[in-house]
Amino acid sequence: MGRYVMGIDQSTQGTKALLFDEEGRLLCRSDLPHKQIVDERGWVSHDGNEIYANTIQVVKDLVQKAGIDKSELAALGISNQRETAVCWEKETGRPVCHAVVWQCVRGASICEEIERGGYAETVRERTGLRLSPYFSAAKFAWIFRHIEGVKEKAQEGKIACGTIDSFLVYRLTGGKHFKTDYSNASRTQLFNIRTLAWDGELLNLFGIHPLCMAEVTDSNGMYGETDFEGFLDRPIPIRGVLGDSHGALFGQGCLKKGMVKATYGTGSSIMMNTGETPVFADSGVVTSLAWSMDGKVNYVLEGNINYTGAVITWLKDDVKLISSAAETETLAREAAEGDRTYLVPAFSGLGAPYWDSQASAVICGITRTTGKAEIVRAALDCIAYQITDIVEAMREASGIAMEELRVDGGPTGNSYLMQFQSDQLGIPVRVPEAEELSGIGAAYAAGMAAGIFDQKIFEKMQRTSYNSKIEGRIRTQRYEGWKDAVRMVMTK
């Protein structure tokens, strides 16, 4: 009888179920989208009940599609969209309202209150994160203030507050297990990454009762068992839980200090494993936990960028310079070599490492010979420049010399972009053959915990390498031009 490991990747746009064999090969996947609920104020929500129902359905679809005997499923790992906040009744598992999505800033006024009170630096010192409505704490606080009866029930111990992972674990185990992992806990802005516990003062600051918070468990710990609402004849253990970016770091095999990955999606998350000691930086990147495996914690430096793949979407849907993302590589190669057009995609301000929410986008350096190809190339180049900004900030903060950058995500299929990224960093860029690194990471953690995989599984991943081909002088000139362009849009 074969043994299969399943991964569930619950992302912002939808839910995926992934099936892996004993060699760690991805055999099959099944996907379902969920509704993006955006109101006239721009508030972004998800229906937790829909997400849970889709989770059950993608598992059923996966087993049918793969044609396997469901009795051969051995373990489950879960990766999830981070920071999205859910509050639910412990008795029923029913959410008290729609989940407040990580993109939603409805908690901004709560953060402003806390900042006026002089606590912003306390938050950063304890959590490694800048005070922001982006993180879960202000979202929970908003729910407590605005959803009738929640605050009162919370004081009676009847309300659970969690990220999507803990909500799914709770529902999948029939309410028997209320747990989250260290990676997700570290992104709530309520977890002290020095003491590795929920911080009582921060909970009080945001108005969250301690009884509402989940038990924090190793990322490869035991999260109970599930039969997916009776779909399986026998339950399987949930043995891996990781936030999506942390899952990608683990799936990439970045297990040692100094290893770095970049995920190219709509935006980008760049993470450096800094080992067992946290590095607190003033260079625009934040400090979080990578994970805790077998009782041992690893920390990361992380930088998040708002517009990477979204720049390509802008070219296609808004300015209509291209009809598909696939055209960008050919156009970039056709662009005039000497053209020095720069695009700074500050469409909604600049994220890490600049943190200027008032900055506006700009295209500069245009000459009479600048045309479509040159603008498209500048759009691709700005993705690599932004990644370079984060990597340089990490180098400065950590003092660690990086040997390579491991990457994943749709834009990594663009060989022009990957070569340009290597040229700008001056180190190899390595693209895995496999996709779905977040789900792979959670599934690998679960499979290793269940004794199905070992660390040799990371050595089996096939990668394409891009190596820098330009002189240091040219690299410096290009990057200085980018920095000049960024300075043009900065407001502070």
PDB file of N, CA and C in Angstrom, residues 211-260:
ATOM      1  N   LEU A 211      -8.179  34.448  26.745  1.00  0.00           N
ATOM      2  CA  LEU A 211      -8.884  33.186  26.525  1.00  0.00           C
ATOM      3  C   LEU A 211      -9.243  32.966  25.057  1.00  0.00           C
ATOM      4  N   CYS A 212      -9.142  34.038  24.250  1.00  0.00           N
ATOM      5  CA  CYS A 212      -9.509  33.945  22.836  1.00  0.00           C
ATOM      6  C   CYS A 212      -8.396  33.351  21.969  1.00  0.00           C
ATOM      7  N   MET A 213      -7.185  33.263  22.504  1.00  0.00           N
ATOM      8  CA  MET A 213      -6.036  32.930  21.671  1.00  0.00           C
ATOM      9  C   MET A 213      -5.721  31.430  21.692  1.00  0.00           C
ATOM     10  N   ALA A 214      -5.227  30.958  20.547  1.00  0.00           N
ATOM     11  CA  ALA A 214      -4.959  29.531  20.352  1.00  0.00           C
ATOM     12  C   ALA A 214      -3.692  29.096  21.079  1.00  0.00           C
ATOM     13  N   GLU A 215      -3.603  27.804  21.318  1.00  0.00           N
ATOM     14  CA  GLU A 215      -2.360  27.206  21.797  1.00  0.00           C
ATOM     15  C   GLU A 215      -1.346  27.238  20.655  1.00  0.00           C
ATOM     16  N   VAL A 216      -0.158  27.743  20.930  1.00  0.00           N
ATOM     17  CA  VAL A 216       0.878  27.836  19.895  1.00  0.00           C
ATOM     18  C   VAL A 216       1.700  26.550  19.909  1.00  0.00           C
ATOM     19  N   THR A 217       1.800  25.925  18.733  1.00  0.00           N
ATOM     20  CA  THR A 217       2.345  24.574  18.597  1.00  0.00           C
ATOM     21  C   THR A 217       3.452  24.570  17.551  1.00  0.00           C
ATOM     22  N   ASP A 218       4.405  23.642  17.693  1.00  0.00           N
ATOM     23  CA  ASP A 218       5.439  23.495  16.667  1.00  0.00           C
ATOM     24  C   ASP A 218       4.807  23.405  15.287  1.00  0.00           C
ATOM     25  N   SER A 219       5.496  23.959  14.299  1.00  0.00           N
ATOM     26  CA  SER A 219       4.979  23.943  12.929  1.00  0.00           C
ATOM     27  C   SER A 219       4.878  22.526  12.381  1.00  0.00           C
ATOM     28  N   ASN A 220       5.629  21.593  12.968  1.00  0.00           N
ATOM     29  CA  ASN A 220       5.497  20.173  12.608  1.00  0.00           C
ATOM     30  C   ASN A 220       4.918  19.383  13.768  1.00  0.00           C
ATOM     31  N   GLY A 221       4.113  20.060  14.598  1.00  0.00           N
ATOM     32  CA  GLY A 221       3.509  19.415  15.758  1.00  0.00           C
ATOM     33  C   GLY A 221       2.254  18.634  15.402  1.00  0.00           C
ATOM     34  N   MET A 222       1.543  18.218  16.438  1.00  0.00           N
ATOM     35  CA  MET A 222       0.319  17.448  16.259  1.00  0.00           C
ATOM     36  C   MET A 222      -0.881  18.376  16.427  1.00  0.00           C
ATOM     37  N   TYR A 223      -1.679  18.500  15.388  1.00  0.00           N
ATOM     38  CA  TYR A 223      -2.832  19.389  15.385  1.00  0.00           C
ATOM     39  C   TYR A 223      -4.150  18.617  15.399  1.00  0.00           C
ATOM     40  N   GLY A 224      -4.098  17.399  15.862  1.00  0.00           N
ATOM     41  CA  GLY A 224      -5.301  16.590  15.893  1.00  0.00           C
ATOM     42  C   GLY A 224      -5.484  15.786  14.616  1.00  0.00           C
ATOM     43  N   GLU A 225      -6.657  15.194  14.473  1.00  0.00           N
ATOM     44  CA  GLU A 225      -6.968  14.352  13.318  1.00  0.00           C
ATOM     45  C   GLU A 225      -8.249  14.824  12.654  1.00  0.00           C
ATOM     46  N   THR A 226      -8.355  14.505  11.371  1.00  0.00           N
ATOM     47  CA  THR A 226      -9.563  14.865  10.629  1.00  0.00           C
ATOM     48  C   THR A 226      -9.956  13.754   9.668  1.00  0.00           C
ATOM     49  N   ASP A 227     -11.258  13.597   9.488  1.00  0.00           N
ATOM     50  CA  ASP A 227     -11.756  12.689   8.439  1.00  0.00           C
ATOM     51  C   ASP A 227     -12.508  13.470   7.371  1.00  0.00           C
ATOM     52  N   PHE A 228     -12.346  14.804   7.386  1.00  0.00           N
ATOM     53  CA  PHE A 228     -12.990  15.683   6.404  1.00  0.00           C
ATOM     54  C   PHE A 228     -14.497  15.445   6.355  1.00  0.00           C
ATOM     55  N   GLU A 229     -15.112  15.654   7.516  1.00  0.00           N
ATOM     56  CA  GLU A 229     -16.578  15.547   7.646  1.00  0.00           C
ATOM     57  C   GLU A 229     -17.077  14.160   7.233  1.00  0.00           C
ATOM     58  N   GLY A 230     -16.333  13.113   7.604  1.00  0.00           N
ATOM     59  CA  GLY A 230     -16.762  11.745   7.337  1.00  0.00           C
ATOM     60  C   GLY A 230     -16.383  11.216   5.968  1.00  0.00           C
ATOM     61  N   PHE A 231     -15.652  12.010   5.179  1.00  0.00           N
ATOM     62  CA  PHE A 231     -15.254  11.561   3.844  1.00  0.00           C
ATOM     63  C   PHE A 231     -14.273  10.391   3.930  1.00  0.00           C
ATOM     64  N   LEU A 232     -13.370  10.401   4.889  1.00  0.00           N
ATOM     65  CA  LEU A 232     -12.422   9.298   5.060  1.00  0.00           C
ATOM     66  C   LEU A 232     -13.005   8.254   6.006  1.00  0.00           C
ATOM     67  N   ASP A 233     -12.625   7.023   5.778  1.00  0.00           N
ATOM     68  CA  ASP A 233     -13.077   5.945   6.652  1.00  0.00           C
ATOM     69  C   ASP A 233     -12.363   5.971   8.000  1.00  0.00           C
ATOM     70  N   ARG A 234     -11.146   6.520   7.996  1.00  0.00           N
ATOM     71  CA  ARG A 234     -10.398   6.685   9.248  1.00  0.00           C
ATOM     72  C   ARG A 234      -9.737   8.058   9.201  1.00  0.00           C
ATOM     73  N   PRO A 235      -9.631   8.737  10.326  1.00  0.00           N
ATOM     74  CA  PRO A 235      -9.028  10.073  10.325  1.00  0.00           C
ATOM     75  C   PRO A 235      -7.521  10.018  10.105  1.00  0.00           C
ATOM     76  N   ILE A 236      -6.966  11.112   9.560  1.00  0.00           N
ATOM     77  CA  ILE A 236      -5.517  11.237   9.389  1.00  0.00           C
ATOM     78  C   ILE A 236      -5.021  12.404  10.234  1.00  0.00           C
ATOM     79  N   PRO A 237      -3.754  12.355  10.654  1.00  0.00           N
ATOM     80  CA  PRO A 237      -3.230  13.430  11.499  1.00  0.00           C
ATOM     81  C   PRO A 237      -2.877  14.680  10.693  1.00  0.00           C
ATOM     82  N   ILE A 238      -3.108  15.845  11.306  1.00  0.00           N
ATOM     83  CA  ILE A 238      -2.635  17.125  10.769  1.00  0.00           C
ATOM     84  C   ILE A 238      -1.279  17.375  11.424  1.00  0.00           C
ATOM     85  N   ARG A 239      -0.182  17.272  10.644  1.00  0.00           N
ATOM     86  CA  ARG A 239       1.161  17.283  11.221  1.00  0.00           C
ATOM     87  C   ARG A 239       2.046  18.424  10.722  1.00  0.00           C
ATOM     88  N   GLY A 240       1.483  19.366   9.974  1.00  0.00           N
ATOM     89  CA  GLY A 240       2.269  20.512   9.519  1.00  0.00           C
ATOM     90  C   GLY A 240       1.368  21.706   9.296  1.00  0.00           C
ATOM     91  N   VAL A 241       1.730  22.854   9.882  1.00  0.00           N
ATOM     92  CA  VAL A 241       0.992  24.104   9.662  1.00  0.00           C
ATOM     93  C   VAL A 241       2.017  25.225   9.516  1.00  0.00           C
ATOM     94  N   LEU A 242       1.893  26.009   8.442  1.00  0.00           N
ATOM     95  CA  LEU A 242       2.815  27.113   8.181  1.00  0.00           C
ATOM     96  C   LEU A 242       2.084  28.217   7.424  1.00  0.00           C
ATOM     97  N   GLY A 243       2.357  29.473   7.780  1.00  0.00           N
ATOM     98  CA  GLY A 243       1.918  30.576   6.943  1.00  0.00           C
ATOM     99  C   GLY A 243       2.515  30.437   5.560  1.00  0.00           C
ATOM    100  N   ASP A 244       1.842  30.962   4.530  1.00  0.00           N
ATOM    101  CA  ASP A 244       2.238  30.642   3.160  1.00  0.00           C
ATOM    102  C   ASP A 244       3.680  31.018   2.829  1.00  0.00           C
ATOM    103  N   SER A 245       4.133  32.195   3.236  1.00  0.00           N
ATOM    104  CA  SER A 245       5.510  32.586   2.927  1.00  0.00           C
ATOM    105  C   SER A 245       6.523  31.724   3.667  1.00  0.00           C
ATOM    106  N   HIS A 246       6.200  31.347   4.888  1.00  0.00           N
ATOM    107  CA  HIS A 246       7.068  30.469   5.674  1.00  0.00           C
ATOM    108  C   HIS A 246       7.089  29.069   5.053  1.00  0.00           C
ATOM    109  N   GLY A 247       5.914  28.637   4.563  1.00  0.00           N
ATOM    110  CA  GLY A 247       5.849  27.353   3.875  1.00  0.00           C
ATOM    111  C   GLY A 247       6.733  27.326   2.647  1.00  0.00           C
ATOM    112  N   ALA A 248       6.741  28.451   1.893  1.00  0.00           N
ATOM    113  CA  ALA A 248       7.599  28.534   0.715  1.00  0.00           C
ATOM    114  C   ALA A 248       9.072  28.506   1.103  1.00  0.00           C
ATOM    115  N   LEU A 249       9.426  29.171   2.214  1.00  0.00           N
ATOM    116  CA  LEU A 249      10.814  29.149   2.690  1.00  0.00           C
ATOM    117  C   LEU A 249      11.230  27.719   3.030  1.00  0.00           C
ATOM    118  N   PHE A 250      10.355  27.005   3.715  1.00  0.00           N
ATOM    119  CA  PHE A 250      10.657  25.616   4.081  1.00  0.00           C
ATOM    120  C   PHE A 250      10.674  24.727   2.842  1.00  0.00           C
ATOM    121  N   GLY A 251       9.673  24.904   1.962  1.00  0.00           N
ATOM    122  CA  GLY A 251       9.613  24.104   0.739  1.00  0.00           C
ATOM    123  C   GLY A 251      10.818  24.302  -0.147  1.00  0.00           C
ATOM    124  N   GLN A 252      11.402  25.490  -0.114  1.00  0.00           N
ATOM    125  CA  GLN A 252      12.611  25.780  -0.889  1.00  0.00           C
ATOM    126  C   GLN A 252      13.858  25.159  -0.258  1.00  0.00           C
ATOM    127  N   GLY A 253      13.698  24.598   0.926  1.00  0.00           N
ATOM    128  CA  GLY A 253      14.856  24.006   1.603  1.00  0.00           C
ATOM    129  C   GLY A 253      15.778  25.034   2.224  1.00  0.00           C
ATOM    130  N   CYS A 254      15.250  26.227   2.532  1.00  0.00           N
ATOM    131  CA  CYS A 254      16.067  27.283   3.155  1.00  0.00           C
ATOM    132  C   CYS A 254      16.091  27.062   4.667  1.00  0.00           C
ATOM    133  N   LEU A 255      16.765  26.022   5.070  1.00  0.00           N
ATOM    134  CA  LEU A 255      16.733  25.585   6.464  1.00  0.00           C
ATOM    135  C   LEU A 255      17.883  26.128   7.290  1.00  0.00           C
ATOM    136  N   LYS A 256      18.874  26.722   6.617  1.00  0.00           N
ATOM    137  CA  LYS A 256      20.074  27.169   7.321  1.00  0.00           C
ATOM    138  C   LYS A 256      20.170  28.691   7.342  1.00  0.00           C
ATOM    139  N   LYS A 257      20.875  29.185   8.321  1.00  0.00           N
ATOM    140  CA  LYS A 257      21.109  30.623   8.469  1.00  0.00           C
ATOM    141  C   LYS A 257      21.721  31.204   7.192  1.00  0.00           C
ATOM    142  N   GLY A 258      21.147  32.318   6.723  1.00  0.00           N
ATOM    143  CA  GLY A 258      21.669  32.999   5.544  1.00  0.00           C
ATOM    144  C   GLY A 258      21.014  32.601   4.240  1.00  0.00           C
ATOM    145  N   MET A 259      20.161  31.568   4.251  1.00  0.00           N
ATOM    146  CA  MET A 259      19.474  31.173   3.022  1.00  0.00           C
ATOM    147  C   MET A 259      18.257  32.074   2.810  1.00  0.00           C
ATOM    148  N   VAL A 260      18.012  32.433   1.537  1.00  0.00           N
ATOM    149  CA  VAL A 260      17.002  33.439   1.203  1.00  0.00           C
ATOM    150  C   VAL A 260      16.103  32.938   0.079  1.00  0.00           C
TER     151      VAL A 260
END
